[in-house]
Amino acid sequence: MTAEQAGPRDTTPAPAPGPAQTDPAPIVIIGAGPVGVTAALLLARRGIRSVILERHQDLYPLPRAVATDDEVRRILQAAGVGEEFAAIARPANGLRLLDARHRVMAEFRRSEHGHHGYPQTSMFDQPELERLLRDALARRPECELRGGVEVTGIGPDTTGPVRVTYRDDDGEHHLWAEAVLGCDGAGSLTRDAIGAAWEDLRFEERWTVIDVRTKADVRCWEGVDQVCDPHRPATFMRVGEDRYRWEFRLQDGRQPVRELIAPWLSPSYDGDFEVVRETQYTFRARVADRWRSGRVFLLGDAAHLTPPFIGQGLCSGLRDAHNLTWKLARVLGQGGDERLLDTYESERKPHARHAIRLAVAMGWAMTGGQDGAAALRRTLLAAACRIPGLTAAAGRDLSPPLTAGPLVRRRARRSLVGTHCPQPRVAGLDGRRTRLDELLGDTFTVLTAAESWPTLRALAHGLGVPAIPVTDLRDDGTLTAWLRAGRADAVLLRPDRVVMDVVPAGRHDFTDTAGWAALLHTTRSPHPSPRTVEKSLLRSATR
């Protein structure tokens, strides 16, 4: 239901806290899946309270997402569950393309030591991930989960405070929220409430998904196999010690599971074989035409839908949460300019669209399409996969740099701006080795190639952040090499570890301090004027 369909506009002011009818909350999150709970944990680590409204009493017990990348493992680390997730994750070799006879056409290898400090691909069981996220949520006093409730309305005013109406066994209730995060999936009420519509990226296919538990000697290479067969395209992967997943595009008529997966099993095997789940999905490629109205935001499947062929569905949703939460915390808790929130959609939407188009391209590679040119395309694909270096290039990070904008001050094409800082192990405060982000914390950071200089120290002081020479971190040389390759003497890292601005080699100032200073409101006053902040930072930077 859109705001326009909700009836006459409610012009009454947000009521003061009172009895059961009204209950104020800084952030209301709709949906307690991995995206919603991760958003709550990221906000909690910045001191922001949230209430999660979830229609189910407990987590969904069956597997869905099964793969993640190293950037998302870094996000889970930021949410405080990195070590717990490591205990349930299984590194994977990468992706192979097989022809109809299961002969290898191409391998896209993934490293066990990615840019973000984790294996580039990891397999996991979604219920296990959701359980550890819920356990972490229960340990945070800033978070409250209300299960078994149905959200029935948002708004109609979305400029804040935003009224959220929900129903439970005790009747109807209202929450007044500083912001609403719609993590409520493909059938999102939040998307309807802000009047957003789907943009169709022209991919829709029906597939059957089969999860199996067995001790059989299943033929696999500890990675993902995509069978490029237009008659029966398939995806196969090992998820856990005795857990496997197959996905097949649906044909006319239903085939027995054992018949579908016969190419991966010994014909003589008649041992244990448990079908954990067999279900049908329609894989779609869609992006919402708008992700925000005032203080109401869309995240995850509410904002974008992707075919699963490159394992980026859940990953994209967790990137949404990481991108938005630090900006919300900055605006709500540190006097950040409201314009910071505009950068959520402008940064994440092109990024999500890129991932979806890669997944669609992989889908076409698997099926070859349905028209008369399908055989030619499969022949060209096989030939392209034999080009030296092509598969290695294609197997690199699936996450391109963020597009230029207010918080991505890119001036040169090969700049580090918009990319993520690597995460090597460094010397911690107690002398023990630790991951870089654990040392830096959740704030902005200035990293320098050598000892910082007075103007840079003054700017860092104005931001209230450290300026750290990478040589003091005593890593394995990764950070020094990264700065050298990017021709930078210093970088300003955002809380999500994206490079916001650089000091180019041989220069002494960031390239565009005036462009981002006013957005951050870095003075101690919670609501200074943009002009005051900009002048203060510029004066510090040019001293």
PDB file of C-alpha atoms in Angstrom, residues 245-447:
ATOM      1  CA  ARG A 245      23.211 -27.932  -2.985  1.00  0.00           C
ATOM      2  CA  TRP A 246      21.964 -28.442  -6.539  1.00  0.00           C
ATOM      3  CA  GLU A 247      19.950 -25.959  -8.596  1.00  0.00           C
ATOM      4  CA  PHE A 248      18.318 -26.913 -11.916  1.00  0.00           C
ATOM      5  CA  ARG A 249      16.306 -24.841 -14.328  1.00  0.00           C
ATOM      6  CA  LEU A 250      12.851 -26.349 -14.454  1.00  0.00           C
ATOM      7  CA  GLN A 251      11.826 -28.478 -17.409  1.00  0.00           C
ATOM      8  CA  ASP A 252       8.397 -29.797 -18.311  1.00  0.00           C
ATOM      9  CA  GLY A 253       7.497 -32.475 -15.802  1.00  0.00           C
ATOM     10  CA  ARG A 254       9.030 -33.184 -12.398  1.00  0.00           C
ATOM     11  CA  GLN A 255      12.044 -35.496 -12.166  1.00  0.00           C
ATOM     12  CA  PRO A 256      13.133 -37.489  -9.096  1.00  0.00           C
ATOM     13  CA  VAL A 257      15.976 -35.909  -7.125  1.00  0.00           C
ATOM     14  CA  ARG A 258      18.248 -38.944  -7.485  1.00  0.00           C
ATOM     15  CA  GLU A 259      17.825 -38.821 -11.247  1.00  0.00           C
ATOM     16  CA  LEU A 260      18.713 -35.113 -11.392  1.00  0.00           C
ATOM     17  CA  ILE A 261      21.882 -35.436  -9.340  1.00  0.00           C
ATOM     18  CA  ALA A 262      23.013 -38.792 -10.773  1.00  0.00           C
ATOM     19  CA  PRO A 263      26.045 -37.266 -12.614  1.00  0.00           C
ATOM     20  CA  TRP A 264      27.589 -36.363  -9.248  1.00  0.00           C
ATOM     21  CA  LEU A 265      27.048 -39.697  -7.464  1.00  0.00           C
ATOM     22  CA  SER A 266      28.385 -43.172  -7.924  1.00  0.00           C
ATOM     23  CA  PRO A 267      25.674 -45.302  -9.616  1.00  0.00           C
ATOM     24  CA  SER A 268      26.152 -47.985  -6.971  1.00  0.00           C
ATOM     25  CA  TYR A 269      25.662 -45.695  -3.957  1.00  0.00           C
ATOM     26  CA  ASP A 270      22.623 -46.649  -1.887  1.00  0.00           C
ATOM     27  CA  GLY A 271      23.578 -45.241   1.521  1.00  0.00           C
ATOM     28  CA  ASP A 272      22.266 -42.295   3.510  1.00  0.00           C
ATOM     29  CA  PHE A 273      20.654 -39.544   1.479  1.00  0.00           C
ATOM     30  CA  GLU A 274      18.476 -36.894   3.160  1.00  0.00           C
ATOM     31  CA  VAL A 275      16.729 -34.222   1.102  1.00  0.00           C
ATOM     32  CA  VAL A 276      16.773 -31.299   3.517  1.00  0.00           C
ATOM     33  CA  ARG A 277      14.830 -29.054   1.190  1.00  0.00           C
ATOM     34  CA  GLU A 278      13.424 -29.171  -2.308  1.00  0.00           C
ATOM     35  CA  THR A 279      11.695 -26.018  -3.466  1.00  0.00           C
ATOM     36  CA  GLN A 280      11.083 -23.894  -6.518  1.00  0.00           C
ATOM     37  CA  TYR A 281      12.173 -20.297  -7.038  1.00  0.00           C
ATOM     38  CA  THR A 282      11.670 -17.738  -9.735  1.00  0.00           C
ATOM     39  CA  PHE A 283      15.056 -16.086 -10.232  1.00  0.00           C
ATOM     40  CA  ARG A 284      14.578 -12.420 -11.145  1.00  0.00           C
ATOM     41  CA  ALA A 285      16.739  -9.388 -11.847  1.00  0.00           C
ATOM     42  CA  ARG A 286      15.194  -6.183 -10.529  1.00  0.00           C
ATOM     43  CA  VAL A 287      16.147  -2.890  -8.878  1.00  0.00           C
ATOM     44  CA  ALA A 288      13.790  -0.526  -7.076  1.00  0.00           C
ATOM     45  CA  ASP A 289      13.566   2.849  -8.797  1.00  0.00           C
ATOM     46  CA  ARG A 290      13.992   4.640  -5.459  1.00  0.00           C
ATOM     47  CA  TRP A 291      15.533   3.438  -2.200  1.00  0.00           C
ATOM     48  CA  ARG A 292      14.618   6.297   0.113  1.00  0.00           C
ATOM     49  CA  SER A 293      11.834   8.646   1.055  1.00  0.00           C
ATOM     50  CA  GLY A 294      12.827  11.019   3.843  1.00  0.00           C
ATOM     51  CA  ARG A 295      13.924   8.839   6.741  1.00  0.00           C
ATOM     52  CA  VAL A 296      12.595   5.566   5.268  1.00  0.00           C
ATOM     53  CA  PHE A 297      15.117   3.346   3.470  1.00  0.00           C
ATOM     54  CA  LEU A 298      15.094   0.078   1.525  1.00  0.00           C
ATOM     55  CA  LEU A 299      17.793  -2.562   2.056  1.00  0.00           C
ATOM     56  CA  GLY A 300      18.440  -6.048   0.707  1.00  0.00           C
ATOM     57  CA  ASP A 301      15.759  -7.808  -1.319  1.00  0.00           C
ATOM     58  CA  ALA A 302      13.396  -4.901  -0.715  1.00  0.00           C
ATOM     59  CA  ALA A 303      15.710  -2.799  -2.915  1.00  0.00           C
ATOM     60  CA  HIS A 304      17.153  -5.315  -5.393  1.00  0.00           C
ATOM     61  CA  LEU A 305      16.709  -8.889  -6.595  1.00  0.00           C
ATOM     62  CA  THR A 306      19.431 -10.872  -8.330  1.00  0.00           C
ATOM     63  CA  PRO A 307      19.768 -14.361  -9.791  1.00  0.00           C
ATOM     64  CA  PRO A 308      22.057 -16.381  -7.489  1.00  0.00           C
ATOM     65  CA  PHE A 309      24.681 -17.374 -10.066  1.00  0.00           C
ATOM     66  CA  ILE A 310      27.582 -15.373  -8.566  1.00  0.00           C
ATOM     67  CA  GLY A 311      26.456 -15.637  -4.931  1.00  0.00           C
ATOM     68  CA  GLN A 312      25.843 -11.916  -4.388  1.00  0.00           C
ATOM     69  CA  GLY A 313      22.222 -11.786  -3.198  1.00  0.00           C
ATOM     70  CA  LEU A 314      22.792 -11.716   0.566  1.00  0.00           C
ATOM     71  CA  CYS A 315      26.176 -10.047   0.050  1.00  0.00           C
ATOM     72  CA  SER A 316      24.529  -7.031  -1.589  1.00  0.00           C
ATOM     73  CA  GLY A 317      22.091  -6.671   1.292  1.00  0.00           C
ATOM     74  CA  LEU A 318      24.852  -6.717   3.903  1.00  0.00           C
ATOM     75  CA  ARG A 319      26.742  -4.102   1.883  1.00  0.00           C
ATOM     76  CA  ASP A 320      23.599  -1.959   2.035  1.00  0.00           C
ATOM     77  CA  ALA A 321      23.574  -2.229   5.830  1.00  0.00           C
ATOM     78  CA  HIS A 322      27.267  -1.376   6.133  1.00  0.00           C
ATOM     79  CA  ASN A 323      26.972   1.637   3.840  1.00  0.00           C
ATOM     80  CA  LEU A 324      23.887   3.127   5.479  1.00  0.00           C
ATOM     81  CA  THR A 325      24.387   2.513   9.191  1.00  0.00           C
ATOM     82  CA  TRP A 326      27.518   4.597   9.741  1.00  0.00           C
ATOM     83  CA  LYS A 327      25.889   7.502   7.901  1.00  0.00           C
ATOM     84  CA  LEU A 328      22.726   7.259   9.986  1.00  0.00           C
ATOM     85  CA  ALA A 329      24.793   7.108  13.157  1.00  0.00           C
ATOM     86  CA  ARG A 330      26.730  10.164  12.031  1.00  0.00           C
ATOM     87  CA  VAL A 331      23.549  12.138  11.373  1.00  0.00           C
ATOM     88  CA  LEU A 332      21.705  11.030  14.515  1.00  0.00           C
ATOM     89  CA  GLY A 333      24.560  11.009  16.992  1.00  0.00           C
ATOM     90  CA  GLN A 334      27.267  13.339  15.718  1.00  0.00           C
ATOM     91  CA  GLY A 335      25.543  16.207  13.956  1.00  0.00           C
ATOM     92  CA  GLY A 336      26.192  14.962  10.427  1.00  0.00           C
ATOM     93  CA  ASP A 337      24.430  16.761   7.602  1.00  0.00           C
ATOM     94  CA  GLU A 338      21.202  15.154   6.356  1.00  0.00           C
ATOM     95  CA  ARG A 339      22.757  15.136   2.872  1.00  0.00           C
ATOM     96  CA  LEU A 340      24.952  12.275   4.041  1.00  0.00           C
ATOM     97  CA  LEU A 341      21.891  10.057   3.729  1.00  0.00           C
ATOM     98  CA  ASP A 342      21.465  10.963   0.058  1.00  0.00           C
ATOM     99  CA  THR A 343      24.724   9.139  -0.666  1.00  0.00           C
ATOM    100  CA  TYR A 344      23.296   5.762   0.370  1.00  0.00           C
ATOM    101  CA  GLU A 345      21.297   5.207  -2.801  1.00  0.00           C
ATOM    102  CA  SER A 346      23.743   7.031  -5.079  1.00  0.00           C
ATOM    103  CA  GLU A 347      26.568   4.745  -3.929  1.00  0.00           C
ATOM    104  CA  ARG A 348      24.779   1.456  -3.466  1.00  0.00           C
ATOM    105  CA  LYS A 349      22.380   1.423  -6.421  1.00  0.00           C
ATOM    106  CA  PRO A 350      25.026   1.411  -9.208  1.00  0.00           C
ATOM    107  CA  HIS A 351      26.995  -1.159  -7.235  1.00  0.00           C
ATOM    108  CA  ALA A 352      23.992  -3.468  -6.841  1.00  0.00           C
ATOM    109  CA  ARG A 353      23.076  -3.032 -10.504  1.00  0.00           C
ATOM    110  CA  HIS A 354      26.616  -4.091 -11.477  1.00  0.00           C
ATOM    111  CA  ALA A 355      26.352  -7.286  -9.403  1.00  0.00           C
ATOM    112  CA  ILE A 356      22.946  -8.113 -10.874  1.00  0.00           C
ATOM    113  CA  ARG A 357      24.202  -7.678 -14.444  1.00  0.00           C
ATOM    114  CA  LEU A 358      27.165  -9.951 -13.713  1.00  0.00           C
ATOM    115  CA  ALA A 359      24.745 -12.576 -12.383  1.00  0.00           C
ATOM    116  CA  VAL A 360      22.512 -12.217 -15.453  1.00  0.00           C
ATOM    117  CA  ALA A 361      25.564 -12.570 -17.716  1.00  0.00           C
ATOM    118  CA  MET A 362      26.494 -15.756 -15.875  1.00  0.00           C
ATOM    119  CA  GLY A 363      22.944 -17.009 -16.330  1.00  0.00           C
ATOM    120  CA  TRP A 364      23.187 -16.446 -20.070  1.00  0.00           C
ATOM    121  CA  ALA A 365      26.578 -18.153 -20.138  1.00  0.00           C
ATOM    122  CA  MET A 366      25.009 -21.185 -18.473  1.00  0.00           C
ATOM    123  CA  THR A 367      21.989 -21.445 -20.721  1.00  0.00           C
ATOM    124  CA  GLY A 368      23.257 -19.893 -23.939  1.00  0.00           C
ATOM    125  CA  GLY A 369      19.797 -18.422 -24.336  1.00  0.00           C
ATOM    126  CA  GLN A 370      16.843 -19.938 -26.090  1.00  0.00           C
ATOM    127  CA  ASP A 371      17.136 -18.538 -29.603  1.00  0.00           C
ATOM    128  CA  GLY A 372      18.824 -19.714 -32.796  1.00  0.00           C
ATOM    129  CA  ALA A 373      22.135 -18.082 -31.870  1.00  0.00           C
ATOM    130  CA  ALA A 374      22.518 -20.086 -28.649  1.00  0.00           C
ATOM    131  CA  ALA A 375      24.993 -22.586 -30.098  1.00  0.00           C
ATOM    132  CA  LEU A 376      27.150 -19.770 -31.505  1.00  0.00           C
ATOM    133  CA  ARG A 377      27.230 -17.996 -28.150  1.00  0.00           C
ATOM    134  CA  ARG A 378      28.302 -21.179 -26.356  1.00  0.00           C
ATOM    135  CA  THR A 379      31.082 -21.678 -28.904  1.00  0.00           C
ATOM    136  CA  LEU A 380      32.273 -18.101 -28.434  1.00  0.00           C
ATOM    137  CA  LEU A 381      32.168 -18.506 -24.651  1.00  0.00           C
ATOM    138  CA  ALA A 382      34.303 -21.637 -24.788  1.00  0.00           C
ATOM    139  CA  ALA A 383      36.811 -19.850 -27.033  1.00  0.00           C
ATOM    140  CA  ALA A 384      36.936 -16.775 -24.786  1.00  0.00           C
ATOM    141  CA  CYS A 385      37.633 -18.920 -21.729  1.00  0.00           C
ATOM    142  CA  ARG A 386      40.836 -20.127 -23.417  1.00  0.00           C
ATOM    143  CA  ILE A 387      42.273 -16.608 -23.766  1.00  0.00           C
ATOM    144  CA  PRO A 388      45.338 -16.347 -21.457  1.00  0.00           C
ATOM    145  CA  GLY A 389      44.679 -14.207 -18.397  1.00  0.00           C
ATOM    146  CA  LEU A 390      40.973 -13.716 -19.070  1.00  0.00           C
ATOM    147  CA  THR A 391      39.718 -16.119 -16.415  1.00  0.00           C
ATOM    148  CA  ALA A 392      42.218 -14.749 -13.891  1.00  0.00           C
ATOM    149  CA  ALA A 393      40.965 -11.208 -14.518  1.00  0.00           C
ATOM    150  CA  ALA A 394      37.340 -12.302 -14.291  1.00  0.00           C
ATOM    151  CA  GLY A 395      38.022 -14.081 -11.008  1.00  0.00           C
ATOM    152  CA  ARG A 396      39.121 -10.944  -9.199  1.00  0.00           C
ATOM    153  CA  ASP A 397      36.931  -8.990  -6.815  1.00  0.00           C
ATOM    154  CA  LEU A 398      33.280  -8.772  -7.835  1.00  0.00           C
ATOM    155  CA  SER A 399      33.025  -5.415  -6.065  1.00  0.00           C
ATOM    156  CA  PRO A 400      34.047  -2.441  -8.258  1.00  0.00           C
ATOM    157  CA  PRO A 401      35.015   0.977  -6.823  1.00  0.00           C
ATOM    158  CA  LEU A 402      32.159   3.190  -5.756  1.00  0.00           C
ATOM    159  CA  THR A 403      31.121   5.827  -8.252  1.00  0.00           C
ATOM    160  CA  ALA A 404      32.312   9.400  -7.671  1.00  0.00           C
ATOM    161  CA  GLY A 405      30.159  11.488  -5.348  1.00  0.00           C
ATOM    162  CA  PRO A 406      30.172  13.662  -2.208  1.00  0.00           C
ATOM    163  CA  LEU A 407      31.933  10.943  -0.168  1.00  0.00           C
ATOM    164  CA  VAL A 408      34.017   9.530  -3.017  1.00  0.00           C
ATOM    165  CA  ARG A 409      36.307  12.343  -4.134  1.00  0.00           C
ATOM    166  CA  ARG A 410      37.751  10.724  -7.227  1.00  0.00           C
ATOM    167  CA  ARG A 411      39.897  12.894  -9.470  1.00  0.00           C
ATOM    168  CA  ALA A 412      42.034  10.329 -11.303  1.00  0.00           C
ATOM    169  CA  ARG A 413      40.861   7.133 -12.973  1.00  0.00           C
ATOM    170  CA  ARG A 414      43.307   4.837 -11.165  1.00  0.00           C
ATOM    171  CA  SER A 415      42.959   6.542  -7.802  1.00  0.00           C
ATOM    172  CA  LEU A 416      42.442   4.583  -4.596  1.00  0.00           C
ATOM    173  CA  VAL A 417      39.361   6.705  -3.913  1.00  0.00           C
ATOM    174  CA  GLY A 418      36.187   4.626  -3.810  1.00  0.00           C
ATOM    175  CA  THR A 419      38.069   1.375  -3.189  1.00  0.00           C
ATOM    176  CA  HIS A 420      38.448  -0.507   0.076  1.00  0.00           C
ATOM    177  CA  CYS A 421      41.576  -0.394   2.164  1.00  0.00           C
ATOM    178  CA  PRO A 422      43.115  -3.868   2.492  1.00  0.00           C
ATOM    179  CA  GLN A 423      42.973  -5.540   5.878  1.00  0.00           C
ATOM    180  CA  PRO A 424      46.248  -7.236   6.811  1.00  0.00           C
ATOM    181  CA  ARG A 425      47.177  -8.388  10.274  1.00  0.00           C
ATOM    182  CA  VAL A 426      48.912  -5.663  12.266  1.00  0.00           C
ATOM    183  CA  ALA A 427      50.496  -5.199  15.695  1.00  0.00           C
ATOM    184  CA  GLY A 428      47.768  -4.572  18.274  1.00  0.00           C
ATOM    185  CA  LEU A 429      48.017  -2.325  21.312  1.00  0.00           C
ATOM    186  CA  ASP A 430      48.991  -5.332  23.417  1.00  0.00           C
ATOM    187  CA  GLY A 431      51.654  -6.400  20.918  1.00  0.00           C
ATOM    188  CA  ARG A 432      49.648  -9.339  19.578  1.00  0.00           C
ATOM    189  CA  ARG A 433      48.706  -9.610  15.914  1.00  0.00           C
ATOM    190  CA  THR A 434      45.185  -8.493  15.079  1.00  0.00           C
ATOM    191  CA  ARG A 435      43.152  -7.509  12.045  1.00  0.00           C
ATOM    192  CA  LEU A 436      43.517  -3.888  10.962  1.00  0.00           C
ATOM    193  CA  ASP A 437      39.882  -2.928  11.573  1.00  0.00           C
ATOM    194  CA  GLU A 438      39.988  -4.227  15.137  1.00  0.00           C
ATOM    195  CA  LEU A 439      42.767  -1.734  15.826  1.00  0.00           C
ATOM    196  CA  LEU A 440      41.221   1.193  13.963  1.00  0.00           C
ATOM    197  CA  GLY A 441      37.713   0.844  15.400  1.00  0.00           C
ATOM    198  CA  ASP A 442      34.530   2.201  13.814  1.00  0.00           C
ATOM    199  CA  THR A 443      35.541   5.761  12.968  1.00  0.00           C
ATOM    200  CA  PHE A 444      37.317   7.695  10.236  1.00  0.00           C
ATOM    201  CA  THR A 445      41.080   7.174  10.017  1.00  0.00           C
ATOM    202  CA  VAL A 446      43.965   8.852   8.211  1.00  0.00           C
ATOM    203  CA  LEU A 447      46.689   6.443   7.074  1.00  0.00           C
TER     204      LEU A 447
END
